[in-house]
PDB file of C-alpha atoms in Angstrom:
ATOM      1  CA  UNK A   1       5.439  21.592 -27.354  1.00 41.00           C
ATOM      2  CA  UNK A   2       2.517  21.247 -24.674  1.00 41.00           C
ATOM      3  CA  UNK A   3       0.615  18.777 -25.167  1.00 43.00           C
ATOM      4  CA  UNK A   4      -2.978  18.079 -23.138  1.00 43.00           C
ATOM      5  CA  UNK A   5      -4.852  15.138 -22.532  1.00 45.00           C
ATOM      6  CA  UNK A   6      -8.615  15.072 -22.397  1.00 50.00           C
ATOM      7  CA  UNK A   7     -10.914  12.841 -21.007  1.00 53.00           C
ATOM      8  CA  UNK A   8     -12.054  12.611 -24.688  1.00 60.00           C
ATOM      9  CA  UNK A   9      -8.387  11.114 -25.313  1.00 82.00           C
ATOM     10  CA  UNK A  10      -8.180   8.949 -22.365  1.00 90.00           C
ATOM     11  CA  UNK A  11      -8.992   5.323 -22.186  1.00 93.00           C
ATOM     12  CA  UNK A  12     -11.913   4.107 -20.153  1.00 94.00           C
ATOM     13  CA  UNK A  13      -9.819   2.650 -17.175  1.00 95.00           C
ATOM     14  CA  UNK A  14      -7.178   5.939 -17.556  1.00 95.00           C
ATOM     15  CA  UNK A  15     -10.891   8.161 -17.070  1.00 95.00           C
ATOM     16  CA  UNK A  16     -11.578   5.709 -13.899  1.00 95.00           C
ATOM     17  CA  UNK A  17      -8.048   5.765 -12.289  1.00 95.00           C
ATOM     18  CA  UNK A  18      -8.160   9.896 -13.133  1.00 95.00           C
ATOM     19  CA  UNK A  19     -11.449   9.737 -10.988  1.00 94.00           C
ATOM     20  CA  UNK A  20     -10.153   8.098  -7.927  1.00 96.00           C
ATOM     21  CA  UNK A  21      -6.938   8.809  -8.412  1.00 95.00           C
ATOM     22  CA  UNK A  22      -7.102  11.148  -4.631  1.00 95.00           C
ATOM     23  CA  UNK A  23      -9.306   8.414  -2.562  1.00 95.00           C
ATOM     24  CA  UNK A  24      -6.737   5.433  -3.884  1.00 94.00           C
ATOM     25  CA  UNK A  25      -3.812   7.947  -2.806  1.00 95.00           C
ATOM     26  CA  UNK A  26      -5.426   8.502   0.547  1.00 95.00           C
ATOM     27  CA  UNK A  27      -5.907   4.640   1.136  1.00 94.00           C
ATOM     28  CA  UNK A  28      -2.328   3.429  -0.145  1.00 93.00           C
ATOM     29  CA  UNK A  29      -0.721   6.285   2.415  1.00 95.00           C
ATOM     30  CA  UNK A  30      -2.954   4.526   5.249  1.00 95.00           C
ATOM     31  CA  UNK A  31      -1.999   1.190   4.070  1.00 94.00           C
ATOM     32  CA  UNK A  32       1.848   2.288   4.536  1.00 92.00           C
ATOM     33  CA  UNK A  33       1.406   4.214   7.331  1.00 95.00           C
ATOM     34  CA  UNK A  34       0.005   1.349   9.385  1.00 96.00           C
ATOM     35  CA  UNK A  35       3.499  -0.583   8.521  1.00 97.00           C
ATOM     36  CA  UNK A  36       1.950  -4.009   7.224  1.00 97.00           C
ATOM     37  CA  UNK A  37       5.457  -5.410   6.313  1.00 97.00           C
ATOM     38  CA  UNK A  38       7.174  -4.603   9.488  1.00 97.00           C
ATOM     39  CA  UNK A  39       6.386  -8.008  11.323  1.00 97.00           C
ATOM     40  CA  UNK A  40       4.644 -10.962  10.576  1.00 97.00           C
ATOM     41  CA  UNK A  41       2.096  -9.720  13.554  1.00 97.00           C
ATOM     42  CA  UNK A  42       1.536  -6.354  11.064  1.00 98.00           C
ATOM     43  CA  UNK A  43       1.279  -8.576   7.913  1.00 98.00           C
ATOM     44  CA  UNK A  44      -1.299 -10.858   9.788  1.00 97.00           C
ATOM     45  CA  UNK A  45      -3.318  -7.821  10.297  1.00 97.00           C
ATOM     46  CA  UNK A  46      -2.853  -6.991   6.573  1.00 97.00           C
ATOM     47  CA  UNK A  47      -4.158 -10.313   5.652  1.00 97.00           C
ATOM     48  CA  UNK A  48      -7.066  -9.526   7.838  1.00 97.00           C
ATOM     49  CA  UNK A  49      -7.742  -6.636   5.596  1.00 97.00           C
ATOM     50  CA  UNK A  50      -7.431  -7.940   2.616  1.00 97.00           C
ATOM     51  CA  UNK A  51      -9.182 -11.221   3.544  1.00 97.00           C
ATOM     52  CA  UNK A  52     -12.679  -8.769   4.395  1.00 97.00           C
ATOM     53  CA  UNK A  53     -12.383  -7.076   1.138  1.00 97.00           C
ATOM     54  CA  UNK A  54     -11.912  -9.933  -1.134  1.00 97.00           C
ATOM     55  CA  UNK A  55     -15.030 -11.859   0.905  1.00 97.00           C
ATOM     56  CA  UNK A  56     -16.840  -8.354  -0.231  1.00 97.00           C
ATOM     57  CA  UNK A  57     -15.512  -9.006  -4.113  1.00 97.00           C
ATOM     58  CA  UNK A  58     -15.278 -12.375  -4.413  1.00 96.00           C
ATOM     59  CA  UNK A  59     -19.348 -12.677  -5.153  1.00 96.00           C
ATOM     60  CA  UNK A  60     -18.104 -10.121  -8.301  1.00 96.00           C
ATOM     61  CA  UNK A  61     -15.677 -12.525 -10.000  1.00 96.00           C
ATOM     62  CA  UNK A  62     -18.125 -15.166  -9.925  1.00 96.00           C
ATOM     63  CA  UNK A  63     -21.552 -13.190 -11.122  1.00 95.00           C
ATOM     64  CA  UNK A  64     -22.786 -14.434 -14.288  1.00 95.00           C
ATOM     65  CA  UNK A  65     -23.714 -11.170 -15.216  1.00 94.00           C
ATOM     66  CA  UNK A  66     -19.930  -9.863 -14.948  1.00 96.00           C
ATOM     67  CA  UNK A  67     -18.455 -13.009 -16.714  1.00 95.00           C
ATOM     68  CA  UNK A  68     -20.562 -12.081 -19.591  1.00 95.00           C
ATOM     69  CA  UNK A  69     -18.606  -8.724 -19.814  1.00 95.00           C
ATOM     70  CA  UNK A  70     -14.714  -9.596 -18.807  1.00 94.00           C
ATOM     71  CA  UNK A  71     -13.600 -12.812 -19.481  1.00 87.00           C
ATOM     72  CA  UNK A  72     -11.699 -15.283 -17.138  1.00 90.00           C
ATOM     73  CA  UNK A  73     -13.049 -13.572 -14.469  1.00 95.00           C
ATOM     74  CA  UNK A  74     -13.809 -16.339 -12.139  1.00 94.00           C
ATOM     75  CA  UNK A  75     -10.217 -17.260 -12.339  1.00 93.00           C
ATOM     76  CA  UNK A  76      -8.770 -13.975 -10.957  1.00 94.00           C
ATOM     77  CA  UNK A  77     -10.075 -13.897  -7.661  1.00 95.00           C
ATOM     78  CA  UNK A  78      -7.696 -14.519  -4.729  1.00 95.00           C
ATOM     79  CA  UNK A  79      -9.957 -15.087  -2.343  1.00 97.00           C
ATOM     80  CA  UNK A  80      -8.472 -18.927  -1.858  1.00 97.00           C
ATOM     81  CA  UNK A  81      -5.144 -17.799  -2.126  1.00 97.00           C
ATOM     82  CA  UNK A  82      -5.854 -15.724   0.905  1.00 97.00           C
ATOM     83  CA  UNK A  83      -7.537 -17.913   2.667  1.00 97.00           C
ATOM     84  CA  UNK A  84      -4.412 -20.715   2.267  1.00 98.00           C
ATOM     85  CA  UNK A  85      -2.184 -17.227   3.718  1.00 98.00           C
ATOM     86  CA  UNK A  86      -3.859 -16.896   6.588  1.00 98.00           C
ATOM     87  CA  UNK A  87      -3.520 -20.855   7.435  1.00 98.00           C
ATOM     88  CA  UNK A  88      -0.498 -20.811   7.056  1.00 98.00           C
ATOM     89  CA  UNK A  89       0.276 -18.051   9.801  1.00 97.00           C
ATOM     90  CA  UNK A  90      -1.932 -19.249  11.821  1.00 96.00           C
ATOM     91  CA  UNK A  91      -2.274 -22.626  11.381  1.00 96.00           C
ATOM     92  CA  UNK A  92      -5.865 -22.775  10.954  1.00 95.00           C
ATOM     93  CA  UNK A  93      -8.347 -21.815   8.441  1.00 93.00           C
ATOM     94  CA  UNK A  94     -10.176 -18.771   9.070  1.00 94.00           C
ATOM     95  CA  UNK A  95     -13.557 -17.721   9.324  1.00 92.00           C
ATOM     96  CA  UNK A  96     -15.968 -17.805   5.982  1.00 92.00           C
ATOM     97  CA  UNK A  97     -16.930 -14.139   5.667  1.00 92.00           C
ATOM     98  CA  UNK A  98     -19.899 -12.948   4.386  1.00 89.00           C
ATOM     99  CA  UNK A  99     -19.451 -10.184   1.513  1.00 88.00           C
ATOM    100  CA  UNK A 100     -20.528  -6.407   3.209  1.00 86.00           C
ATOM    101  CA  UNK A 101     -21.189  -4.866   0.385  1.00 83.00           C
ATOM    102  CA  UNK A 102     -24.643  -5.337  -0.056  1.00 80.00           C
ATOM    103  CA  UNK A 103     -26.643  -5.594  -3.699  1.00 85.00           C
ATOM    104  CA  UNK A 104     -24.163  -3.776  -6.041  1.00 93.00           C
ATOM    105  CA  UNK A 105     -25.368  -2.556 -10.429  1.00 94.00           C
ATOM    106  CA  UNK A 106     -23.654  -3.777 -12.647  1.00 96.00           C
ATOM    107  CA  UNK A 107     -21.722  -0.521 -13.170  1.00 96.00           C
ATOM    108  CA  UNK A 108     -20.761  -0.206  -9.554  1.00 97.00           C
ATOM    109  CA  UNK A 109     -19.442  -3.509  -9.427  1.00 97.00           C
ATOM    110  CA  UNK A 110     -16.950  -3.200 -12.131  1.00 97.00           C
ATOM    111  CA  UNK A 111     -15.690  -0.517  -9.592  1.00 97.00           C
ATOM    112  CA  UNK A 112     -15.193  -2.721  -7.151  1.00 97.00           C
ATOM    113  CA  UNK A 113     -13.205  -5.087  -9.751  1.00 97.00           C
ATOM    114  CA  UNK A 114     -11.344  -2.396 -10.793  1.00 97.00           C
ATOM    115  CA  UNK A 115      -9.976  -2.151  -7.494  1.00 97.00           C
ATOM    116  CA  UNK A 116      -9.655  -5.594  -6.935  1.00 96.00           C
ATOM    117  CA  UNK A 117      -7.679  -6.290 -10.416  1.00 94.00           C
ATOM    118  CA  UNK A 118      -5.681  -3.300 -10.214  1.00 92.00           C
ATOM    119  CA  UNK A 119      -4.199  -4.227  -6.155  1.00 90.00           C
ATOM    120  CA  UNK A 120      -2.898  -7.193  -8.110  1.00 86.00           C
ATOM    121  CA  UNK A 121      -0.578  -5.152 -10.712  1.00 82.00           C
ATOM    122  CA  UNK A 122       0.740  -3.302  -7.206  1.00 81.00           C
ATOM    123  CA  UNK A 123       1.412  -6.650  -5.753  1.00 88.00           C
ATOM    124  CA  UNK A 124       4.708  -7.011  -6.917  1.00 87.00           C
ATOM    125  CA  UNK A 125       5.578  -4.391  -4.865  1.00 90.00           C
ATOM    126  CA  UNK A 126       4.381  -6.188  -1.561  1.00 93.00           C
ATOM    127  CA  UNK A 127       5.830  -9.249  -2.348  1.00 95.00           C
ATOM    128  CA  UNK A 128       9.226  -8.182  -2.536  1.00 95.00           C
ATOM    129  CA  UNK A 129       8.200  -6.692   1.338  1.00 95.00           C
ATOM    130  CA  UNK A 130       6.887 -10.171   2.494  1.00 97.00           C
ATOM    131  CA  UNK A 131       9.984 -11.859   1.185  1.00 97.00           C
ATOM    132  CA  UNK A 132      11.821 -10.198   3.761  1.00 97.00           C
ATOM    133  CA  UNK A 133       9.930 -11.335   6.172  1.00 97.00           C
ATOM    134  CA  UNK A 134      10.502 -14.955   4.947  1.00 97.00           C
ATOM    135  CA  UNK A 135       6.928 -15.295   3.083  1.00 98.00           C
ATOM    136  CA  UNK A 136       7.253 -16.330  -0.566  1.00 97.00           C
ATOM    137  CA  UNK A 137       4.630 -17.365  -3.268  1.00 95.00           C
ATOM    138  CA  UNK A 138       4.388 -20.930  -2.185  1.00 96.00           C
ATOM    139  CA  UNK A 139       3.653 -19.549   1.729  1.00 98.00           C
ATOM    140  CA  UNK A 140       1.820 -16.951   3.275  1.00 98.00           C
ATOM    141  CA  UNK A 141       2.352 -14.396   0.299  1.00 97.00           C
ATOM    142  CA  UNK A 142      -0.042 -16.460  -2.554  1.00 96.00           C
ATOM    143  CA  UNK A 143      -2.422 -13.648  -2.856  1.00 96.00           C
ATOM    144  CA  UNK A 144       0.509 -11.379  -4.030  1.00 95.00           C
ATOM    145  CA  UNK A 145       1.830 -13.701  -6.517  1.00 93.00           C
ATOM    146  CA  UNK A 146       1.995 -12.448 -10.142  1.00 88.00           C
ATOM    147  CA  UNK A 147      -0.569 -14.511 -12.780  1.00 85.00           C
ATOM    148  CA  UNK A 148       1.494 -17.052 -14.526  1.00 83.00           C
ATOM    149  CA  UNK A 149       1.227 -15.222 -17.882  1.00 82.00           C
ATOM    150  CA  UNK A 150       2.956 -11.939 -16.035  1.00 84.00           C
ATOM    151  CA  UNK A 151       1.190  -9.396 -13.975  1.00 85.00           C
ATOM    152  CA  UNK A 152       1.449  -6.827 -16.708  1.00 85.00           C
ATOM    153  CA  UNK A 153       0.159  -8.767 -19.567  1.00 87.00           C
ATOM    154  CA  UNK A 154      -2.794 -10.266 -16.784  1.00 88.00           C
ATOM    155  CA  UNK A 155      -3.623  -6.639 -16.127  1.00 91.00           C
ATOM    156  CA  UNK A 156      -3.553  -5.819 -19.981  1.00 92.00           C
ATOM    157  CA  UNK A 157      -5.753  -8.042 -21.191  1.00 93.00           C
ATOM    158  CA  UNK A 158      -8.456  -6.750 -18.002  1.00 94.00           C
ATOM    159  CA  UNK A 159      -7.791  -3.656 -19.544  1.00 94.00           C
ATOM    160  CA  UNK A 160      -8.386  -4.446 -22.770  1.00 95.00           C
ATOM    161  CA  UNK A 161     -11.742  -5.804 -21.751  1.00 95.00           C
ATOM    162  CA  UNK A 162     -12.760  -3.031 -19.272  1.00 96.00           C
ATOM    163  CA  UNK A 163     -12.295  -0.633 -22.244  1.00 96.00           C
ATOM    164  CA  UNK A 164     -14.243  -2.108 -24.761  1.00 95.00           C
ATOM    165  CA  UNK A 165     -17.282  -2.187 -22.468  1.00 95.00           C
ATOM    166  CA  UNK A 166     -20.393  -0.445 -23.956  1.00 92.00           C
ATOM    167  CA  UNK A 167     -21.062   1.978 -20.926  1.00 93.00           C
ATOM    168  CA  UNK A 168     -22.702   5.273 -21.366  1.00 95.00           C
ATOM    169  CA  UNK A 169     -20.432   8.315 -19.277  1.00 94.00           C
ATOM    170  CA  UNK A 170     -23.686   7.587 -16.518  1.00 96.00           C
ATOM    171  CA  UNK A 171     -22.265   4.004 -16.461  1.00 96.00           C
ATOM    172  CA  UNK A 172     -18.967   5.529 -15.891  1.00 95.00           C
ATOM    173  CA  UNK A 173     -19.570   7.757 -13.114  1.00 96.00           C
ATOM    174  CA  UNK A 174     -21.207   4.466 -11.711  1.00 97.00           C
ATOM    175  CA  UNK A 175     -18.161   2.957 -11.930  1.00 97.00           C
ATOM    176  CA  UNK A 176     -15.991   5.668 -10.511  1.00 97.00           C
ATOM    177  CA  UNK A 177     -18.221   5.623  -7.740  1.00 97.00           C
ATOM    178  CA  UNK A 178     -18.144   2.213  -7.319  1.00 97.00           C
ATOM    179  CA  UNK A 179     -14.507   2.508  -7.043  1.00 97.00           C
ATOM    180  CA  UNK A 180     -14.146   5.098  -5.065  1.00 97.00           C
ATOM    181  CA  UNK A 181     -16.333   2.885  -2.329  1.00 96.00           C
ATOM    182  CA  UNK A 182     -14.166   0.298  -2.643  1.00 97.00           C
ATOM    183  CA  UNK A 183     -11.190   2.104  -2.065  1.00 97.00           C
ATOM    184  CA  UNK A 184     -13.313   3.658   0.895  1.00 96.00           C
ATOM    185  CA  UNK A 185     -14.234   0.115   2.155  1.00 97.00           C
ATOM    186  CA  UNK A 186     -10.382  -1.077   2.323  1.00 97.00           C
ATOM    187  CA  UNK A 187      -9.042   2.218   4.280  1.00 96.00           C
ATOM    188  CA  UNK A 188     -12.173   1.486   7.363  1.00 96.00           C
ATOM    189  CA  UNK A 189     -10.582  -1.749   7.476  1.00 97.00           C
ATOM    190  CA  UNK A 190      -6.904  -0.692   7.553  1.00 97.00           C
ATOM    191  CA  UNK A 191      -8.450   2.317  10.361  1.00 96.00           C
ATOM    192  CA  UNK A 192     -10.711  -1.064  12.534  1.00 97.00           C
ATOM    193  CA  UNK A 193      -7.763  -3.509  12.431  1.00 97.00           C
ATOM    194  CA  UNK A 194      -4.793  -1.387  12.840  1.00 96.00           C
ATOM    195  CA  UNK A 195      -6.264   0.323  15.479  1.00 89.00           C
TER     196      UNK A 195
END
């Protein structure tokens, strides 16, 4: 039996991660390349990165226009979290960044929190890889701590919301290109600070 699946078929977020599906490939082969987990020098670097793209989205989670659309989203970001990482490497608190990514539609944006929200369901992943570098939840590693509901059922109920947005297949490609500029945004940083 062969069965296909059209875009027609697919889910909203399945016809967004379909779309970037080759520039979030390209970045997460970067990412590992560079070897973020294989000192705590490398992971400070890593915080770097993620500390300049979460300054970019952290405007996102807490845009009334946004809230309106996906719920509790003011309470996802991880900017703070980050911030509290990099003190505790470093021992001091580091610079307040402003966001690079300029004015951003509404369409664009949920992109960019697409991204942002769906880093978070990989985090488990990079956790487990700043364990062994004796990082945990409680230091250096809060960013890549799981929601206390469960990182699935976190991600689920963004997903839920994401879907039942009313965008037209314009608002879509918006979105995918919003995205795809995200992801394009995180692998210059991993290229300027692993350099």
């Amino acid at each position: 039996m062969n069965i296909q699946t059209t875009t027609e078929h697919q889910t909203r977020i399945q016809r967004l991660k379909a779309l970037t599906d080759a520039t979030h490939r390209g970045l997460d082969q970067r990412i590992m390349a560079a070897e973020p987990f294989a000192s705590r020098e490398r992971y400070e670097l890593f915080l770097d990165v993620q500390h300049r793209f979460h300054a970019d989205v952290s405007p996102l989670y807490h845009a009334p226009a946004l809230g309106s659309l996906l719920p509790d989203l003011a309470s996802r970001c991880r900017l703070e979290a980050l911030r509290r990482d990099i003190a505790d490497l470093t021992g001091s608190a580091p610079p307040v960044l402003i966001a690079q990514t300029g004015p951003l539609g509404v369409q664009a944006a949920l992109g960019w929190l697409y991204v942002a929200e769906g880093s978070n369901l990989g985090a488990a992943f990079l956790l487990r890889e700043a364990e062994k570098l004796g990082l945990s939840e409680e230091f250096g590693a809060r960013h890549l701590a799981g929601h206390p509901d469960g990182r699935g059922l976190h991600w689920r109920s963004f997903v839920a919301s994401f879907n039942s947005l009313p965008l037209s297949n314009e608002d879509e490609a918006e979105a995918a290109e919003g995205a795809r500029a995200a992801f394009r945004r995180v692998h210059a940083l991993v290229e300027e600070i692993f350099a």
